[in-house]
Coordinates of C-alpha atoms and ligand atoms in Angstrom, one line a residue:
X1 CA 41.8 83.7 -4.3
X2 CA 41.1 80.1 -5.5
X3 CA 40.9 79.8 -9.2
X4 CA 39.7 76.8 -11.0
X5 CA 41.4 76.5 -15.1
X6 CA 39.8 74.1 -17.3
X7 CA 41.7 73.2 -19.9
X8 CA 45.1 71.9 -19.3
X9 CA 46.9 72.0 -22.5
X10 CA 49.4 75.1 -23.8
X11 CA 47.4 78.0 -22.5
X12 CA 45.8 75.9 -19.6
X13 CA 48.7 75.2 -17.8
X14 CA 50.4 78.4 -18.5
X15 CA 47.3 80.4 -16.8
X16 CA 47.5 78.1 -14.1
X17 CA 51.1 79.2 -13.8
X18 CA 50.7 82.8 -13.8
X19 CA 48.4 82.8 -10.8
X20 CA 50.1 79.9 -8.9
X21 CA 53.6 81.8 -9.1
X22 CA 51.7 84.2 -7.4
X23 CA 50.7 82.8 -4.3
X24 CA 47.1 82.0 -5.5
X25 CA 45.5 78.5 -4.7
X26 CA 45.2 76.6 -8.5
X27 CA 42.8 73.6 -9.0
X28 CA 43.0 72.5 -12.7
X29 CA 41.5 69.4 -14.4
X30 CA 41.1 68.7 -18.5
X31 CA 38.5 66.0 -20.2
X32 CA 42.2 63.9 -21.0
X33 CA 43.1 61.9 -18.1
X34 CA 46.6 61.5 -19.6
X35 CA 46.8 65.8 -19.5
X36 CA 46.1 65.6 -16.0
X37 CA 48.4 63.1 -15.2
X38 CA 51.4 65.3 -16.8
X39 CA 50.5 68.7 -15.8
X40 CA 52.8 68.8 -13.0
X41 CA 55.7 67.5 -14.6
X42 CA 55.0 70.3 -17.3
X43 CA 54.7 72.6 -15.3
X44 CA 58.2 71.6 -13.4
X45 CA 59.7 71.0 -16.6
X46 CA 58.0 74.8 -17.7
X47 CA 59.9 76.0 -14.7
X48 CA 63.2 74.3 -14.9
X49 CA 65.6 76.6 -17.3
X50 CA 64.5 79.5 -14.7
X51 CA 65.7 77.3 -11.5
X52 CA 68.5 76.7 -13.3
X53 CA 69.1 80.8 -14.3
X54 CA 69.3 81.0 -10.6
X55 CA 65.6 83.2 -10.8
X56 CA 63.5 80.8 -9.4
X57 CA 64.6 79.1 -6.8
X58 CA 64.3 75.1 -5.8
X59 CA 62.0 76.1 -2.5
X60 CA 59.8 78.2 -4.9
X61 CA 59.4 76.1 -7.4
X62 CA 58.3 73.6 -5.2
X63 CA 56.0 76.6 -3.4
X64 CA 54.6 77.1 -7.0
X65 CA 53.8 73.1 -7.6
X66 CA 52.2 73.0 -4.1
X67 CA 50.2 75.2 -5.5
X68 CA 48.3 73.6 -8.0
X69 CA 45.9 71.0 -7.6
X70 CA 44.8 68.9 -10.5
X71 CA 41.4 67.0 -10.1
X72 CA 39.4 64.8 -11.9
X73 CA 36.5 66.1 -11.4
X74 CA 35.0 69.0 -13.0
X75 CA 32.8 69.7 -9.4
X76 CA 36.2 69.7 -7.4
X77 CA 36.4 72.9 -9.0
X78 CA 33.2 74.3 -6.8
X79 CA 35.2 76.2 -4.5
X80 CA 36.4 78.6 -7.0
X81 CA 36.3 82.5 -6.7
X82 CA 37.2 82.7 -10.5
X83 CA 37.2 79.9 -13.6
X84 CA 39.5 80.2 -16.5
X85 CA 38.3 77.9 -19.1
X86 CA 41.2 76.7 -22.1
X87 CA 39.4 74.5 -23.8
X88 CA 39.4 73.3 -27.2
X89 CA 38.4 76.5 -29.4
X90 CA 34.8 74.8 -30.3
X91 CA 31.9 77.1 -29.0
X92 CA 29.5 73.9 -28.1
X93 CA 33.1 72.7 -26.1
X94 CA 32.6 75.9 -24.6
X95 CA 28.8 76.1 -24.0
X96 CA 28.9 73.0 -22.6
X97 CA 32.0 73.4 -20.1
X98 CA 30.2 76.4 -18.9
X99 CA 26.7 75.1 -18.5
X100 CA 28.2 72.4 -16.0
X101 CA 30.4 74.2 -13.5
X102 CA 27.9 77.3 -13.5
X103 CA 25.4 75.5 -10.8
X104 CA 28.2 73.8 -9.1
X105 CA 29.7 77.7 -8.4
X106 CA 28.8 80.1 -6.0
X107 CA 26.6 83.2 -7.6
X108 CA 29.2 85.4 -7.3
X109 CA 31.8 83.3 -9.5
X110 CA 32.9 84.4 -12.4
X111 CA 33.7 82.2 -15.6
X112 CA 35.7 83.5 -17.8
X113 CA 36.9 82.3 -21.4
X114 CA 39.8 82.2 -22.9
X115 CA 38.9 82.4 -26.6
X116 CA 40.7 83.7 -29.1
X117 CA 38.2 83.8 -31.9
X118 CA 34.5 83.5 -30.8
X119 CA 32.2 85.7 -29.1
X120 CA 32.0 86.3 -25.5
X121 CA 28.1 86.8 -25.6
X122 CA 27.6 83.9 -27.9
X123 CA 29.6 81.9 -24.9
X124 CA 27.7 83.0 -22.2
X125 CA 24.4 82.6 -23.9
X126 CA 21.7 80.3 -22.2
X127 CA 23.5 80.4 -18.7
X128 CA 21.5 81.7 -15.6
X129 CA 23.8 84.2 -14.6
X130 CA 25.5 85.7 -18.0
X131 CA 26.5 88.7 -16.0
X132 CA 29.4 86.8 -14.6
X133 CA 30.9 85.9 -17.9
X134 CA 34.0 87.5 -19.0
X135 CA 36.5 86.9 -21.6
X136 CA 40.0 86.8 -20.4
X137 CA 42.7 86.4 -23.4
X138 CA 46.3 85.4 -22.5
X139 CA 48.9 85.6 -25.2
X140 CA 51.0 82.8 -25.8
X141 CA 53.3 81.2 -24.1
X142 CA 50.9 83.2 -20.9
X143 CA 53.8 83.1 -18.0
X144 CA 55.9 85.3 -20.4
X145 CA 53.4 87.7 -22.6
X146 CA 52.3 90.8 -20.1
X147 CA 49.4 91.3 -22.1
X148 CA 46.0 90.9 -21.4
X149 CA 42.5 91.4 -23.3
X150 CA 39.7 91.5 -21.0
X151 CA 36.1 91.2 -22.6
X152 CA 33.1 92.4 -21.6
X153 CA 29.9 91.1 -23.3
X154 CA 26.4 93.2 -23.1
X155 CA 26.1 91.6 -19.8
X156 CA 29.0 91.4 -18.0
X157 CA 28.6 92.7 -14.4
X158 CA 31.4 95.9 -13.5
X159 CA 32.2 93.9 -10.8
X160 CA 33.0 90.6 -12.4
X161 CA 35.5 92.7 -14.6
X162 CA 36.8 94.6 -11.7
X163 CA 37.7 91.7 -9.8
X164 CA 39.3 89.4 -13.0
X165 CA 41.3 92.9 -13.8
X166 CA 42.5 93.0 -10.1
X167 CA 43.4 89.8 -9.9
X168 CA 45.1 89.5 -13.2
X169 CA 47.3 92.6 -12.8
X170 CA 48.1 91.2 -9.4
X171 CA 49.6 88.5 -10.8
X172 CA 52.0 90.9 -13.1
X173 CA 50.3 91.5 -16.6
X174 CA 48.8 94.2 -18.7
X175 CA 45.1 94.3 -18.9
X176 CA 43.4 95.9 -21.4
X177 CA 39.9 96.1 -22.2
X178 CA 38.5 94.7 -25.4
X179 CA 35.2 95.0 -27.2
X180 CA 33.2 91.6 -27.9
X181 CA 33.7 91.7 -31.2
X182 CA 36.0 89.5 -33.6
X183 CA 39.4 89.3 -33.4
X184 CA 39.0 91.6 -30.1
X185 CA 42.0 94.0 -30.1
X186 CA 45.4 92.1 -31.1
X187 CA 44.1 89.5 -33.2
X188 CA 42.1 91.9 -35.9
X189 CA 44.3 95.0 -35.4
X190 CA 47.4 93.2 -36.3
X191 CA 45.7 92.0 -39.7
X192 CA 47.0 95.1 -42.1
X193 CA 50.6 94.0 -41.4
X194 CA 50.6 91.1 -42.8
X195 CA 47.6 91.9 -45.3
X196 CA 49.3 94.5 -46.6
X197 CA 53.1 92.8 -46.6
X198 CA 51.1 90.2 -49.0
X199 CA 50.1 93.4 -51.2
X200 CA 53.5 94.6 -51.3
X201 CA 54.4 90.8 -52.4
X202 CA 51.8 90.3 -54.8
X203 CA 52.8 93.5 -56.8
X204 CA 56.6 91.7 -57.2
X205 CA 58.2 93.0 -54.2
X206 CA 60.0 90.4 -52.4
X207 CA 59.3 89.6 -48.5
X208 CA 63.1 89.8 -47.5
X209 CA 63.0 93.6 -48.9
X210 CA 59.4 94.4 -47.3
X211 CA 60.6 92.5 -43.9
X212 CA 63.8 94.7 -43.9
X213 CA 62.2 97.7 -44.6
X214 CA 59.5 97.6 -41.2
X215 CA 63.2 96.1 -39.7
X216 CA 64.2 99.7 -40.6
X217 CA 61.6 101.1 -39.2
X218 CA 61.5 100.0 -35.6
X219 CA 59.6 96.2 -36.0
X220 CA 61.1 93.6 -34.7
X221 CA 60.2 91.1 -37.3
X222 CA 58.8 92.1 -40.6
X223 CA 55.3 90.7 -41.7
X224 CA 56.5 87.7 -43.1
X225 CA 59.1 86.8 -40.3
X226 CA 56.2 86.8 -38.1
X227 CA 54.0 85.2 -40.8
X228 CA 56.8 82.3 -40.6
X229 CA 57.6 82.9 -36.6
X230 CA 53.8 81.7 -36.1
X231 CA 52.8 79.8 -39.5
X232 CA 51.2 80.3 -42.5
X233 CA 48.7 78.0 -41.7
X234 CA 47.8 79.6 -38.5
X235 CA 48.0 83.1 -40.2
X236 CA 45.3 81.7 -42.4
X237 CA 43.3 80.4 -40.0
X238 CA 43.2 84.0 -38.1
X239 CA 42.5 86.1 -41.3
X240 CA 39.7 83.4 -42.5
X241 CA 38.1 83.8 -39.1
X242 CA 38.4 87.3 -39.1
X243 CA 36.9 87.8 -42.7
X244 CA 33.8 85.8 -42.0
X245 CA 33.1 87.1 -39.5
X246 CA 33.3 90.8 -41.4
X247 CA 31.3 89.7 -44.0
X248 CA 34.0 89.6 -46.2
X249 CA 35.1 92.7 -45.8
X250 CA 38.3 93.6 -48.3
X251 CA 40.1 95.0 -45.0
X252 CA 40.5 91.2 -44.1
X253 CA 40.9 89.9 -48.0
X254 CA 42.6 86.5 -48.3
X255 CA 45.8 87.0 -50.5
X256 CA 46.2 84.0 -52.7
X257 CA 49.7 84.3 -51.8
X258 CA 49.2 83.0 -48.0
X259 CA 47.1 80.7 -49.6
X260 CA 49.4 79.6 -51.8
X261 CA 52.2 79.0 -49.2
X262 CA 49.8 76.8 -46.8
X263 CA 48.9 74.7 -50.0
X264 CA 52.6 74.4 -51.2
X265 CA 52.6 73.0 -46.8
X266 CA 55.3 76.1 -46.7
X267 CA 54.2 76.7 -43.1
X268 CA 57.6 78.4 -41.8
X269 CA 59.7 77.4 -39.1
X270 CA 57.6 74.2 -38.0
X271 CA 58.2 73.1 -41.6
X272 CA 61.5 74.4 -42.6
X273 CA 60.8 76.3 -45.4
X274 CA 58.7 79.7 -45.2
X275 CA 58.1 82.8 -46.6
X276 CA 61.6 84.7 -46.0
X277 CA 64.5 82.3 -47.4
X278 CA 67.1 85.2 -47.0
X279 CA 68.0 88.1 -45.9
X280 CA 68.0 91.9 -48.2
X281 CA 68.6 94.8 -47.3
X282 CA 65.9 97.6 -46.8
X283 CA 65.0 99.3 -50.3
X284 CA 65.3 102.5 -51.1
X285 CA 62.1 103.0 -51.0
X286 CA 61.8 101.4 -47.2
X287 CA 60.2 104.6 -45.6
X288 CA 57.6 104.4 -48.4
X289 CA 56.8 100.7 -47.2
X290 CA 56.8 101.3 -44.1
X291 CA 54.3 104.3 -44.2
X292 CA 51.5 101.6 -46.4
X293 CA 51.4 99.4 -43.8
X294 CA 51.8 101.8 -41.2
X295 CA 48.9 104.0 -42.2
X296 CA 46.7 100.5 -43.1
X297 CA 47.6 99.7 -39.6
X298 CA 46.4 102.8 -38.4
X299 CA 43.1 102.8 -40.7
X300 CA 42.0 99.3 -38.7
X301 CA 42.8 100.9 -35.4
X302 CA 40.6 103.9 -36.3
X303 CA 37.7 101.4 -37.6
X304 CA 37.9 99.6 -34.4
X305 CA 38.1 102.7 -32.3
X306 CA 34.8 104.0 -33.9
X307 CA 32.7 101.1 -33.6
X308 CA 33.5 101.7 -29.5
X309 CA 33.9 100.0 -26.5
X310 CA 37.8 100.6 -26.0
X311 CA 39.8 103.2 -26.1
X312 CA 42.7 104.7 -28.5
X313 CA 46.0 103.7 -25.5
X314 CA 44.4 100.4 -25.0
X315 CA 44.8 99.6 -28.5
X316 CA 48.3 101.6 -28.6
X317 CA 48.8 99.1 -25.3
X318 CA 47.7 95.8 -26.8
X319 CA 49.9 96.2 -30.0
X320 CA 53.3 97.0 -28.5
X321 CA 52.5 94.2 -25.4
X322 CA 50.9 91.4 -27.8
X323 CA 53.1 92.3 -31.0
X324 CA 56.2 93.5 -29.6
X325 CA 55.4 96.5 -32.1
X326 CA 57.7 99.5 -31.1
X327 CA 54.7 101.6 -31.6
X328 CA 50.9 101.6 -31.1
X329 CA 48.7 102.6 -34.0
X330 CA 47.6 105.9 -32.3
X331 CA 51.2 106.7 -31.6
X332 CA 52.2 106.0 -35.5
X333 CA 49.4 108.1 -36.3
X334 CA 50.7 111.1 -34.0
X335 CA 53.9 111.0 -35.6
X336 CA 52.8 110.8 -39.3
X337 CA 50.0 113.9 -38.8
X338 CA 46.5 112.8 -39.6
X339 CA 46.8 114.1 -43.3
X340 CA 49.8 112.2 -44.0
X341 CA 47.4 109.4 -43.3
X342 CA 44.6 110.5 -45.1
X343 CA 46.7 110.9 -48.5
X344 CA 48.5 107.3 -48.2
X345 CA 44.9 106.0 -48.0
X346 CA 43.5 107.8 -50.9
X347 CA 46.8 107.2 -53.4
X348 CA 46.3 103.4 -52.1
X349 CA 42.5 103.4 -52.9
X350 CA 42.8 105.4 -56.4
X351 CA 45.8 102.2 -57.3
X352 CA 43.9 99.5 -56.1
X353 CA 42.7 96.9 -58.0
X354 CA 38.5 96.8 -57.8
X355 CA 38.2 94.1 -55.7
X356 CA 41.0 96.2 -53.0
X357 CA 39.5 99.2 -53.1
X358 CA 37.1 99.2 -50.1
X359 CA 40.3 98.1 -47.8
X360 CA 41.5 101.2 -47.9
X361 CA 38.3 103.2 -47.3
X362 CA 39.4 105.6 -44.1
X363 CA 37.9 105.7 -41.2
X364 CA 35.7 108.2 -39.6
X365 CA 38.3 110.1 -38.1
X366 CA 39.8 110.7 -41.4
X367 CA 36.8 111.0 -43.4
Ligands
LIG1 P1 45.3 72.7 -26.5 O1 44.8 71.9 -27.5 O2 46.8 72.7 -26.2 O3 44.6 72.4 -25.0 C1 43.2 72.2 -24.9 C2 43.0 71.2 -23.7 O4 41.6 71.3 -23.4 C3 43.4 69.8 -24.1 O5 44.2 69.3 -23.1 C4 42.0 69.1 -24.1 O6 42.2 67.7 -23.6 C5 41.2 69.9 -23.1 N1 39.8 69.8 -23.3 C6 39.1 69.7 -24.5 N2 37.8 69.6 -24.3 C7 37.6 69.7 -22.9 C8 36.5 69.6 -22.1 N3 35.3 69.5 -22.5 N4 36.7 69.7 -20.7 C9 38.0 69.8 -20.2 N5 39.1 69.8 -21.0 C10 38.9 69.8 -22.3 O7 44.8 74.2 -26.8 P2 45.4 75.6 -26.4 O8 46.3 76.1 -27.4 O9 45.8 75.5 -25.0 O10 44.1 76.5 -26.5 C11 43.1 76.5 -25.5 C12 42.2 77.7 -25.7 O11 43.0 78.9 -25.6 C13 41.4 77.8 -27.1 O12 40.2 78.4 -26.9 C14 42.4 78.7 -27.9 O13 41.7 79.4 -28.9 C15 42.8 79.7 -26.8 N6 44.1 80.4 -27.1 C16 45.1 79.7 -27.6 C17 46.3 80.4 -27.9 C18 47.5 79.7 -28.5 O14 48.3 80.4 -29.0 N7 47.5 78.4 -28.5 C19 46.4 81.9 -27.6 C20 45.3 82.4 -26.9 C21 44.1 81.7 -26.7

């Protein structure tokens, strides 16, 4: 398949990667002439600590370069079965990218966007042929995540998302399908770990003993390991996104904590100094922690879930891929019992301050 990628900066040229690795013909370009001119060193440079692992070998990396073709011009990019556009995250960027390659395409292209934050539908508005508009979220860095969210709008033709999901799982990854609203799966589901860690913190616990107690309980990285892993900055950014776009909704509340730490320009590991200074060991309490956040975890999941358009293992699927989360939400939830749930969601609700309480208002399917 021939796939066009617009976009050529960290998720760009990782996409163009992924399907270039492959065997799939790649032409790329980006607005910057001095992006263009570097993509294929990046990408040779991307693939050099796996030539020299002995996985990739010299031939196929140079199979892989051969690959991809970086043009200047966004109508070299006609021939294309499939576009993948990385642009900046601005939806007139976005509107604007589309609304130029859709007449140089043939009908039956699809255009799909890699947005993180803004609506599929809203992207695809005011082009002639919506129905082949598709959102198509890769993780970061995309060559290594597996995971996947592919979006639907209203629109979206079955078999513009049967083809992207054919071709994207060809190429080794985890597709899941996600609803076209904010946040999508990953972004917005992952919210009550952190939201809730910054509870825990704002009540006086520390984020060593809240990080060691999810430790303890099968995560990876605590909330505020990850909080510094990705930046506080970024964090922000993500739960300021997410809570406009809910209206505000407590579920996605702005803890003065977080915004604290970005004003103090604490951002984490890009800055040095973050959240977790030290390491504690889980509190004797740790099971207790872990169950708040586990069942606020499991309360988003079940908001998400009701409001339709994807289904309970997809979400389970999109949290362990795109989190590294030993557990989906529905899986935490089958191990808990639903009125295990249920009770850590009314005991957080009856403590809550006023402004709190709605956050912990259950779903339907604990109601
Ligand atoms: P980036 O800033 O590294 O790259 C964006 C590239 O797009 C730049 O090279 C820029 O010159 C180019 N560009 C801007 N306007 C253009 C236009 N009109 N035509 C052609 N090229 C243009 O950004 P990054 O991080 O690669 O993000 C790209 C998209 O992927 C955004 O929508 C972002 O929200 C999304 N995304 C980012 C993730 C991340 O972790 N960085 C993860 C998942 C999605």
């Amino acid at each position: 398949m021939r796939i066009g990628v617009i976009g050529l900066g960290a998720m760009g040229l990782g996409i163009a990667q992924v399907f270039a690795s492959v065997g799939h013909a790649v032409f790329a370009t980006d607005a910057q002439s001095g992006a263009r001119a570097s993509a294929r060193d990046r990408l040779a440079q991307a693939l050099a600590p796996r030539v020299a692992k002995g996985v990739l070998s010299v031939d196929d990396r140079a199979a892989l370069l051969s690959r991809l073709t970086v043009v200047s011009r966004v109508e070299d990019l006609s021939p294309a079965d499939l576009v993948i556009e990385a642009v900046v995250e601005r939806l007139a960027v976005k509107q604007a990218v589309f609304g130029v390659l859709e007449p140089l395409l043939s009908p039956d292209a699809v255009l799909a966007t890699n947005t993180s934050s803004l609506s599929v539908s809203s992207i695809a508005h005011g082009l002639s042929r919506p129905n082949r508009v598709l959102g198509l979220h890769f993780f970061n860095p995309a060559p290594v995540m597996k995971l996947v969210e592919l979006i639907p709008h209203a629109g979206t033709d079955a078999t513009a998302m049967g083809l992207v999901r054919g071709v994207t799982e060809g190429a080794g990854k985890t597709v899941v399908t996600a609803p076209d609203r904010p946040g999508f799966i990953v972004n917005r589901c992952a919210r009550p770990y952190y939201g809730e860690g910054l509870a825990l913190l704002e009540q006086g616990r520390s984020a060593a003993e809240i990080d060691a107690a999810m430790v303890a309980a099968g995560y990876r990285l605590g909330p505020f390991a990850l909080i510094d892993l990705i930046g506080a900055d970024i964090n922000l950014a993500a739960t300021e996104g997410l809570a406009s776009a809910m209206a505000d909704h407590p579920r996605y509340h702005i803890f003065a904590a977080l915004r604290a730490q970005v004003a103090k320009g604490d951002l984490g590991r890009k800055t040095g100094r973050g959240f977790v200074m030290g390491e504690a060991p889980p509190p004797s309490d740790a099971a207790a922690i872990a169950l708040r956040i586990e069942a606020t975890l499991v309360n988003e999941a079940a908001w998400l879930l009701a409001e339709g358009g994807v289904s309970a293992d997809d979400i389970d699927t999109a949290m362990r891929l795109g989190l590294n989360f030993p557990r989906g939400p529905f899986e935490v939830l089958a191990g808990y019992g639903r009125e295990k749930v249920r009770e850590t969601l009314a005991a957080l609700e009856a403590e809550a301050p006023a402004y709190l309480k709605g956050r912990y208002a259950p779903a339907p399917m604990f109601a």
